[in-house]
């Protein structure tokens, strides 16, 4: 206080330019300054208020001062050398502990890697990680102590003794430390560190005896402490090893030592940055090289105050921006600038509106800090001012013959071998087992439906062979091997229409189909060589998610529909029907009209059919001899068995629930991280095995999967090669042009919409994509399948989304409390390749596959449909309709788009989805591909109802025409040239300067009132 009783005032410039004594130590920076009174520690608030008054009253003639954010950005923008390259920091704070009857020692109090963990006093175990909540006085005290304490930067010390000597040497005589106090400080700094493990009774007894015995000399104590520290680092416990695994390689340590020391009359603070990280045994819980050391010792009676200051310093060192300042700073003023910038970013929790004893749970996602590092960088939560394009250069129209196709090949060839090396992972094995089980049933089911529609021209065996052939070739040579091929509903409708037409016109179905397939291949290749796949850039999230939602709903509907059909096969008898069961019977009788196959069987077996006592046969014998079941107690496949339908319901919903539970186990608190990840990866396979075993043990005859047992064509009157003309007249070759055009649109839209969903930027794919190459491979395979009489295969939406989801990679070495970050997808070709190879080998696995109940596969279909639907933004927006505003999630588009506009966008999408569903289930399903094109037109029309900013948040922006882009680019260049000619000179920040900066001449002119208000607000909030 001054003579008038007021507090002393100092400006930020005076704080940064404190009177310091520069000392050269091996060419590095260091500084020291002494306390003149404890008033500096207690009057920080008054000085801060006064400082703001001085800054507001500063006249414009003094020039414009660089803000702390500008200082920090200048420091971080300096040229980086290897010595000052930032590393990940592990911080650990120890407090000086003097127990009764025991020698003084350093005891672990808290640790930080990204979030704070405290050592609980009672249980002596580490707490759960939480977000550190700091008191404002502790930060201001830390600022005051750093400005008056010892800061040693880049000292060449390699042991704790050298560090302690350097600290005491820099204190000098101005600190007021006598020789006894200096010796006591040195002794305290060299004390041993107690680990968190609880001492046993014998250890405590030995400690008491050693405390009563004569103490050895200081050098002997130091030597003994070193020996104990070295031995402790050699043997790490399970918790230490677990912590060490979560810390990335190359990380360094920051040790904080705080506590009370009776020999001191005033606080002693030292901040040390070593020139090179040094392994100091025992200083940290895990053996990590130490780069920073923070020491705060002070008089007795203020232990809690020192503890809070230490927490503040550790939290600063774990802050991403201040951490880089600590590495790159060249003067103590740089640390103060980093602290001031941190204070600008701090959000204050108001007193009385929260409970300080509650530990804040770490957030699921921490926004990037680039906005604080680089001027003008976009923040994590801000709305985008310039919407990014949703497509990359692979969809640019080249204007050259095969230009896009050649670029796709050049883009994918360098990654070809890595697509096989990157598959060595248990996650890939889990994905293969999952997709094989999930994809096997659709292929066989589609083959069965195709066999019914075409009277056996193509059935389950042809479907398996076609899937194996197309899948293997596609996974080997496609531009996006994460896409899984399959047969779709529109293709089945297309096949039915062609077959009925051929049957009515007495034409060969397979030959006409081969002509249509060859024409479709030709048209698709024309689209490839003309870069027509570049039109995919007009397919935005609106079209993708509407189409994906339709496919997901189809999966869900078909799973439930198949279950309902089982009630017809295995009926449920009501109590009234059960009352007449005493007079019901079911007998085996000879078939009244035996089929040709049955007659051949009887003839080859030399059976005396009239002499067989059919009514005495068992169910198995009756089925073997091709008998029939008749009677009121008979079902479609034999005597009525109760409970089959209900058991099928239990299997389906249990499969869905168990698969969902095991998949979500990754984020649960049970088991270790590795066990959770392993169970989550193999969730569907474990569910399948569990339900198959349960069904086998219960013994209820549920319907099972039927797989062909030999490689043989369904019909003997056809071969493996189909002639395009065959017995058909010549005019059919040209008539096939019309359906081929429609089929081309179907293949083009189905293939590209699915691949566009897989290639979304949300998946963080790194190896690029190849739309032209994908269409080329599918086109060639379509022609081959047409000539071989095999079904056509294109990209399957739900299977592809499921494949991508099963290969998502998250960060393994995340900090304690930090949620795993999504890193991308394991891009490789092996999983899809092995899935289709196993499908081809399924004919040799009949004995195992026939044990799989069909309701279990229906449950997997239901799981795939629901899980794929959950990840769509459309589904999340649909749920917003049912939520009150106060309960809605904090989505980015809800911040910047009116809720009525969000609901309008969702309503339009629901209308389009409803129309697609109605057309898909009607006889007009053949025009379904044209409706996919209509979605693009609807999205184009939405540009008149929504602004570009709203569409950029709810959807993707449609690309502008090249002329508009060129004109906009020309206007932007002209505007930049005008601004450069008329604008002010840029402000140059000199790294390391602590004084005011010379402003440009233009900045001395009178600014607009709005600018003045912004500048006044900024100055008022600057520390």
mmCIF file with all atom_site columns, N, CA and C in Angstrom, residues 276-320:
data_model
loop_
_atom_site.group_PDB
_atom_site.id
_atom_site.type_symbol
_atom_site.label_atom_id
_atom_site.label_alt_id
_atom_site.label_comp_id
_atom_site.label_asym_id
_atom_site.label_entity_id
_atom_site.label_seq_id
_atom_site.pdbx_PDB_ins_code
_atom_site.Cartn_x
_atom_site.Cartn_y
_atom_site.Cartn_z
_atom_site.occupancy
_atom_site.B_iso_or_equiv
_atom_site.pdbx_formal_charge
_atom_site.auth_seq_id
_atom_site.auth_comp_id
_atom_site.auth_asym_id
_atom_site.auth_atom_id
_atom_site.pdbx_PDB_model_num
ATOM 1   N N  . UNK A 1 276 ? 17.419 -30.756 -22.417 1.00 0.00 ? 276 UNK A N  1
ATOM 2   C CA . UNK A 1 276 ? 17.030 -32.060 -22.914 1.00 0.00 ? 276 UNK A CA 1
ATOM 3   C C  . UNK A 1 276 ? 16.302 -32.802 -21.802 1.00 0.00 ? 276 UNK A C  1
ATOM 4   N N  . UNK A 1 277 ? 15.310 -33.575 -22.170 1.00 0.00 ? 277 UNK A N  1
ATOM 5   C CA . UNK A 1 277 ? 14.566 -34.342 -21.166 1.00 0.00 ? 277 UNK A CA 1
ATOM 6   C C  . UNK A 1 277 ? 15.487 -35.378 -20.532 1.00 0.00 ? 277 UNK A C  1
ATOM 7   N N  . UNK A 1 278 ? 15.427 -35.477 -19.202 1.00 0.00 ? 278 UNK A N  1
ATOM 8   C CA . UNK A 1 278 ? 16.317 -36.349 -18.439 1.00 0.00 ? 278 UNK A CA 1
ATOM 9   C C  . UNK A 1 278 ? 15.450 -37.263 -17.576 1.00 0.00 ? 278 UNK A C  1
ATOM 10  N N  . UNK A 1 279 ? 15.807 -38.527 -17.513 1.00 0.00 ? 279 UNK A N  1
ATOM 11  C CA . UNK A 1 279 ? 15.099 -39.471 -16.658 1.00 0.00 ? 279 UNK A CA 1
ATOM 12  C C  . UNK A 1 279 ? 15.583 -39.306 -15.227 1.00 0.00 ? 279 UNK A C  1
ATOM 13  N N  . UNK A 1 280 ? 14.727 -38.765 -14.370 1.00 0.00 ? 280 UNK A N  1
ATOM 14  C CA . UNK A 1 280 ? 15.033 -38.568 -12.957 1.00 0.00 ? 280 UNK A CA 1
ATOM 15  C C  . UNK A 1 280 ? 14.303 -39.642 -12.172 1.00 0.00 ? 280 UNK A C  1
ATOM 16  N N  . UNK A 1 281 ? 15.002 -40.675 -11.714 1.00 0.00 ? 281 UNK A N  1
ATOM 17  C CA . UNK A 1 281 ? 14.332 -41.829 -11.071 1.00 0.00 ? 281 UNK A CA 1
ATOM 18  C C  . UNK A 1 281 ? 13.511 -41.410 -9.859  1.00 0.00 ? 281 UNK A C  1
ATOM 19  N N  . UNK A 1 282 ? 12.287 -41.934 -9.790  1.00 0.00 ? 282 UNK A N  1
ATOM 20  C CA . UNK A 1 282 ? 11.434 -41.722 -8.649  1.00 0.00 ? 282 UNK A CA 1
ATOM 21  C C  . UNK A 1 282 ? 10.658 -40.429 -8.648  1.00 0.00 ? 282 UNK A C  1
ATOM 22  N N  . UNK A 1 283 ? 10.940 -39.528 -9.562  1.00 0.00 ? 283 UNK A N  1
ATOM 23  C CA . UNK A 1 283 ? 10.263 -38.242 -9.539  1.00 0.00 ? 283 UNK A CA 1
ATOM 24  C C  . UNK A 1 283 ? 8.827  -38.348 -10.031 1.00 0.00 ? 283 UNK A C  1
ATOM 25  N N  . UNK A 1 284 ? 8.562  -39.271 -10.945 1.00 0.00 ? 284 UNK A N  1
ATOM 26  C CA . UNK A 1 284 ? 7.208  -39.496 -11.449 1.00 0.00 ? 284 UNK A CA 1
ATOM 27  C C  . UNK A 1 284 ? 6.830  -40.947 -11.226 1.00 0.00 ? 284 UNK A C  1
ATOM 28  N N  . UNK A 1 285 ? 5.544  -41.210 -11.331 1.00 0.00 ? 285 UNK A N  1
ATOM 29  C CA . UNK A 1 285 ? 5.036  -42.552 -11.057 1.00 0.00 ? 285 UNK A CA 1
ATOM 30  C C  . UNK A 1 285 ? 5.517  -43.556 -12.090 1.00 0.00 ? 285 UNK A C  1
ATOM 31  N N  . UNK A 1 286 ? 5.657  -43.123 -13.325 1.00 0.00 ? 286 UNK A N  1
ATOM 32  C CA . UNK A 1 286 ? 6.126  -43.983 -14.399 1.00 0.00 ? 286 UNK A CA 1
ATOM 33  C C  . UNK A 1 286 ? 7.437  -43.411 -14.930 1.00 0.00 ? 286 UNK A C  1
ATOM 34  N N  . UNK A 1 287 ? 8.341  -44.254 -15.399 1.00 0.00 ? 287 UNK A N  1
ATOM 35  C CA . UNK A 1 287 ? 9.654  -43.759 -15.864 1.00 0.00 ? 287 UNK A CA 1
ATOM 36  C C  . UNK A 1 287 ? 9.549  -43.012 -17.187 1.00 0.00 ? 287 UNK A C  1
ATOM 37  N N  . UNK A 1 288 ? 9.325  -41.703 -17.096 1.00 0.00 ? 288 UNK A N  1
ATOM 38  C CA . UNK A 1 288 ? 9.252  -40.835 -18.276 1.00 0.00 ? 288 UNK A CA 1
ATOM 39  C C  . UNK A 1 288 ? 10.294 -39.734 -18.114 1.00 0.00 ? 288 UNK A C  1
ATOM 40  N N  . UNK A 1 289 ? 11.039 -39.390 -19.137 1.00 0.00 ? 289 UNK A N  1
ATOM 41  C CA . UNK A 1 289 ? 12.034 -38.311 -19.015 1.00 0.00 ? 289 UNK A CA 1
ATOM 42  C C  . UNK A 1 289 ? 11.376 -36.995 -18.620 1.00 0.00 ? 289 UNK A C  1
ATOM 43  N N  . UNK A 1 290 ? 11.986 -36.311 -17.677 1.00 0.00 ? 290 UNK A N  1
ATOM 44  C CA . UNK A 1 290 ? 11.451 -35.044 -17.172 1.00 0.00 ? 290 UNK A CA 1
ATOM 45  C C  . UNK A 1 290 ? 12.024 -33.892 -17.976 1.00 0.00 ? 290 UNK A C  1
ATOM 46  N N  . UNK A 1 291 ? 11.126 -32.992 -18.424 1.00 0.00 ? 291 UNK A N  1
ATOM 47  C CA . UNK A 1 291 ? 11.555 -31.812 -19.170 1.00 0.00 ? 291 UNK A CA 1
ATOM 48  C C  . UNK A 1 291 ? 11.310 -30.538 -18.369 1.00 0.00 ? 291 UNK A C  1
ATOM 49  N N  . UNK A 1 292 ? 10.267 -30.515 -17.544 1.00 0.00 ? 292 UNK A N  1
ATOM 50  C CA . UNK A 1 292 ? 9.921  -29.320 -16.772 1.00 0.00 ? 292 UNK A CA 1
ATOM 51  C C  . UNK A 1 292 ? 9.870  -29.671 -15.293 1.00 0.00 ? 292 UNK A C  1
ATOM 52  N N  . UNK A 1 293 ? 10.237 -28.699 -14.488 1.00 0.00 ? 293 UNK A N  1
ATOM 53  C CA . UNK A 1 293 ? 10.168 -28.844 -13.037 1.00 0.00 ? 293 UNK A CA 1
ATOM 54  C C  . UNK A 1 293 ? 9.640  -27.537 -12.459 1.00 0.00 ? 293 UNK A C  1
ATOM 55  N N  . UNK A 1 294 ? 8.614  -27.657 -11.627 1.00 0.00 ? 294 UNK A N  1
ATOM 56  C CA . UNK A 1 294 ? 8.014  -26.497 -10.980 1.00 0.00 ? 294 UNK A CA 1
ATOM 57  C C  . UNK A 1 294 ? 8.109  -26.707 -9.478  1.00 0.00 ? 294 UNK A C  1
ATOM 58  N N  . UNK A 1 295 ? 8.709  -25.744 -8.778  1.00 0.00 ? 295 UNK A N  1
ATOM 59  C CA . UNK A 1 295 ? 8.917  -25.829 -7.334  1.00 0.00 ? 295 UNK A CA 1
ATOM 60  C C  . UNK A 1 295 ? 8.251  -24.618 -6.692  1.00 0.00 ? 295 UNK A C  1
ATOM 61  N N  . UNK A 1 296 ? 7.425  -24.882 -5.680  1.00 0.00 ? 296 UNK A N  1
ATOM 62  C CA . UNK A 1 296 ? 6.805  -23.818 -4.891  1.00 0.00 ? 296 UNK A CA 1
ATOM 63  C C  . UNK A 1 296 ? 6.866  -24.208 -3.423  1.00 0.00 ? 296 UNK A C  1
ATOM 64  N N  . UNK A 1 297 ? 7.742  -23.536 -2.701  1.00 0.00 ? 297 UNK A N  1
ATOM 65  C CA . UNK A 1 297 ? 7.892  -23.730 -1.255  1.00 0.00 ? 297 UNK A CA 1
ATOM 66  C C  . UNK A 1 297 ? 7.630  -22.406 -0.565  1.00 0.00 ? 297 UNK A C  1
ATOM 67  N N  . UNK A 1 298 ? 6.964  -22.476 0.585   1.00 0.00 ? 298 UNK A N  1
ATOM 68  C CA . UNK A 1 298 ? 6.656  -21.239 1.290   1.00 0.00 ? 298 UNK A CA 1
ATOM 69  C C  . UNK A 1 298 ? 6.519  -21.451 2.774   1.00 0.00 ? 298 UNK A C  1
ATOM 70  N N  . UNK A 1 299 ? 6.311  -20.381 3.504   1.00 0.00 ? 299 UNK A N  1
ATOM 71  C CA . UNK A 1 299 ? 6.166  -20.474 4.967   1.00 0.00 ? 299 UNK A CA 1
ATOM 72  C C  . UNK A 1 299 ? 4.977  -21.340 5.345   1.00 0.00 ? 299 UNK A C  1
ATOM 73  N N  . UNK A 1 300 ? 5.003  -21.808 6.589   1.00 0.00 ? 300 UNK A N  1
ATOM 74  C CA . UNK A 1 300 ? 3.945  -22.678 7.088   1.00 0.00 ? 300 UNK A CA 1
ATOM 75  C C  . UNK A 1 300 ? 2.645  -21.898 7.226   1.00 0.00 ? 300 UNK A C  1
ATOM 76  N N  . UNK A 1 301 ? 1.532  -22.629 7.143   1.00 0.00 ? 301 UNK A N  1
ATOM 77  C CA . UNK A 1 301 ? 0.223  -22.040 7.329   1.00 0.00 ? 301 UNK A CA 1
ATOM 78  C C  . UNK A 1 301 ? -0.546 -21.793 6.057   1.00 0.00 ? 301 UNK A C  1
ATOM 79  N N  . UNK A 1 302 ? 0.042  -22.053 4.898   1.00 0.00 ? 302 UNK A N  1
ATOM 80  C CA . UNK A 1 302 ? -0.642 -21.789 3.629   1.00 0.00 ? 302 UNK A CA 1
ATOM 81  C C  . UNK A 1 302 ? -0.548 -22.994 2.700   1.00 0.00 ? 302 UNK A C  1
ATOM 82  N N  . UNK A 1 303 ? -0.684 -24.204 3.247   1.00 0.00 ? 303 UNK A N  1
ATOM 83  C CA . UNK A 1 303 ? -0.545 -25.422 2.443   1.00 0.00 ? 303 UNK A CA 1
ATOM 84  C C  . UNK A 1 303 ? -1.619 -25.514 1.373   1.00 0.00 ? 303 UNK A C  1
ATOM 85  N N  . UNK A 1 304 ? -2.863 -25.183 1.726   1.00 0.00 ? 304 UNK A N  1
ATOM 86  C CA . UNK A 1 304 ? -3.942 -25.267 0.750   1.00 0.00 ? 304 UNK A CA 1
ATOM 87  C C  . UNK A 1 304 ? -3.748 -24.265 -0.372  1.00 0.00 ? 304 UNK A C  1
ATOM 88  N N  . UNK A 1 305 ? -3.218 -23.098 -0.040  1.00 0.00 ? 305 UNK A N  1
ATOM 89  C CA . UNK A 1 305 ? -2.970 -22.085 -1.064  1.00 0.00 ? 305 UNK A CA 1
ATOM 90  C C  . UNK A 1 305 ? -1.900 -22.561 -2.041  1.00 0.00 ? 305 UNK A C  1
ATOM 91  N N  . UNK A 1 306 ? -0.833 -23.171 -1.514  1.00 0.00 ? 306 UNK A N  1
ATOM 92  C CA . UNK A 1 306 ? 0.214  -23.692 -2.401  1.00 0.00 ? 306 UNK A CA 1
ATOM 93  C C  . UNK A 1 306 ? -0.312 -24.860 -3.242  1.00 0.00 ? 306 UNK A C  1
ATOM 94  N N  . UNK A 1 307 ? -1.176 -25.671 -2.642  1.00 0.00 ? 307 UNK A N  1
ATOM 95  C CA . UNK A 1 307 ? -1.761 -26.787 -3.379  1.00 0.00 ? 307 UNK A CA 1
ATOM 96  C C  . UNK A 1 307 ? -2.571 -26.290 -4.578  1.00 0.00 ? 307 UNK A C  1
ATOM 97  N N  . UNK A 1 308 ? -3.374 -25.247 -4.386  1.00 0.00 ? 308 UNK A N  1
ATOM 98  C CA . UNK A 1 308 ? -4.184 -24.717 -5.479  1.00 0.00 ? 308 UNK A CA 1
ATOM 99  C C  . UNK A 1 308 ? -3.324 -24.075 -6.556  1.00 0.00 ? 308 UNK A C  1
ATOM 100 N N  . UNK A 1 309 ? -2.241 -23.398 -6.150  1.00 0.00 ? 309 UNK A N  1
ATOM 101 C CA . UNK A 1 309 ? -1.334 -22.818 -7.145  1.00 0.00 ? 309 UNK A CA 1
ATOM 102 C C  . UNK A 1 309 ? -0.661 -23.916 -7.948  1.00 0.00 ? 309 UNK A C  1
ATOM 103 N N  . UNK A 1 310 ? -0.270 -25.015 -7.294  1.00 0.00 ? 310 UNK A N  1
ATOM 104 C CA . UNK A 1 310 ? 0.317  -26.142 -8.022  1.00 0.00 ? 310 UNK A CA 1
ATOM 105 C C  . UNK A 1 310 ? -0.663 -26.756 -9.000  1.00 0.00 ? 310 UNK A C  1
ATOM 106 N N  . UNK A 1 311 ? -1.931 -26.897 -8.594  1.00 0.00 ? 311 UNK A N  1
ATOM 107 C CA . UNK A 1 311 ? -2.950 -27.411 -9.510  1.00 0.00 ? 311 UNK A CA 1
ATOM 108 C C  . UNK A 1 311 ? -3.122 -26.480 -10.705 1.00 0.00 ? 311 UNK A C  1
ATOM 109 N N  . UNK A 1 312 ? -3.080 -25.190 -10.447 1.00 0.00 ? 312 UNK A N  1
ATOM 110 C CA . UNK A 1 312 ? -3.220 -24.232 -11.545 1.00 0.00 ? 312 UNK A CA 1
ATOM 111 C C  . UNK A 1 312 ? -2.072 -24.374 -12.532 1.00 0.00 ? 312 UNK A C  1
ATOM 112 N N  . UNK A 1 313 ? -0.869 -24.553 -12.016 1.00 0.00 ? 313 UNK A N  1
ATOM 113 C CA . UNK A 1 313 ? 0.285  -24.685 -12.909 1.00 0.00 ? 313 UNK A CA 1
ATOM 114 C C  . UNK A 1 313 ? 0.213  -25.990 -13.702 1.00 0.00 ? 313 UNK A C  1
ATOM 115 N N  . UNK A 1 314 ? -0.189 -27.086 -13.067 1.00 0.00 ? 314 UNK A N  1
ATOM 116 C CA . UNK A 1 314 ? -0.295 -28.356 -13.775 1.00 0.00 ? 314 UNK A CA 1
ATOM 117 C C  . UNK A 1 314 ? -1.371 -28.304 -14.852 1.00 0.00 ? 314 UNK A C  1
ATOM 118 N N  . UNK A 1 315 ? -2.488 -27.650 -14.535 1.00 0.00 ? 315 UNK A N  1
ATOM 119 C CA . UNK A 1 315 ? -3.546 -27.509 -15.536 1.00 0.00 ? 315 UNK A CA 1
ATOM 120 C C  . UNK A 1 315 ? -3.058 -26.678 -16.716 1.00 0.00 ? 315 UNK A C  1
ATOM 121 N N  . UNK A 1 316 ? -2.277 -25.643 -16.435 1.00 0.00 ? 316 UNK A N  1
ATOM 122 C CA . UNK A 1 316 ? -1.705 -24.849 -17.525 1.00 0.00 ? 316 UNK A CA 1
ATOM 123 C C  . UNK A 1 316 ? -0.796 -25.698 -18.401 1.00 0.00 ? 316 UNK A C  1
ATOM 124 N N  . UNK A 1 317 ? 0.025  -26.534 -17.785 1.00 0.00 ? 317 UNK A N  1
ATOM 125 C CA . UNK A 1 317 ? 0.973  -27.332 -18.554 1.00 0.00 ? 317 UNK A CA 1
ATOM 126 C C  . UNK A 1 317 ? 0.270  -28.400 -19.398 1.00 0.00 ? 317 UNK A C  1
ATOM 127 N N  . UNK A 1 318 ? -0.947 -28.774 -19.042 1.00 0.00 ? 318 UNK A N  1
ATOM 128 C CA . UNK A 1 318 ? -1.691 -29.717 -19.873 1.00 0.00 ? 318 UNK A CA 1
ATOM 129 C C  . UNK A 1 318 ? -2.546 -29.019 -20.919 1.00 0.00 ? 318 UNK A C  1
ATOM 130 N N  . UNK A 1 319 ? -2.619 -27.678 -20.855 1.00 0.00 ? 319 UNK A N  1
ATOM 131 C CA . UNK A 1 319 ? -3.332 -26.938 -21.892 1.00 0.00 ? 319 UNK A CA 1
ATOM 132 C C  . UNK A 1 319 ? -2.509 -26.964 -23.175 1.00 0.00 ? 319 UNK A C  1
ATOM 133 N N  . UNK A 1 320 ? -3.146 -27.249 -24.279 1.00 0.00 ? 320 UNK A N  1
ATOM 134 C CA . UNK A 1 320 ? -2.433 -27.455 -25.540 1.00 0.00 ? 320 UNK A CA 1
ATOM 135 C C  . UNK A 1 320 ? -1.666 -26.219 -25.978 1.00 0.00 ? 320 UNK A C  1
#
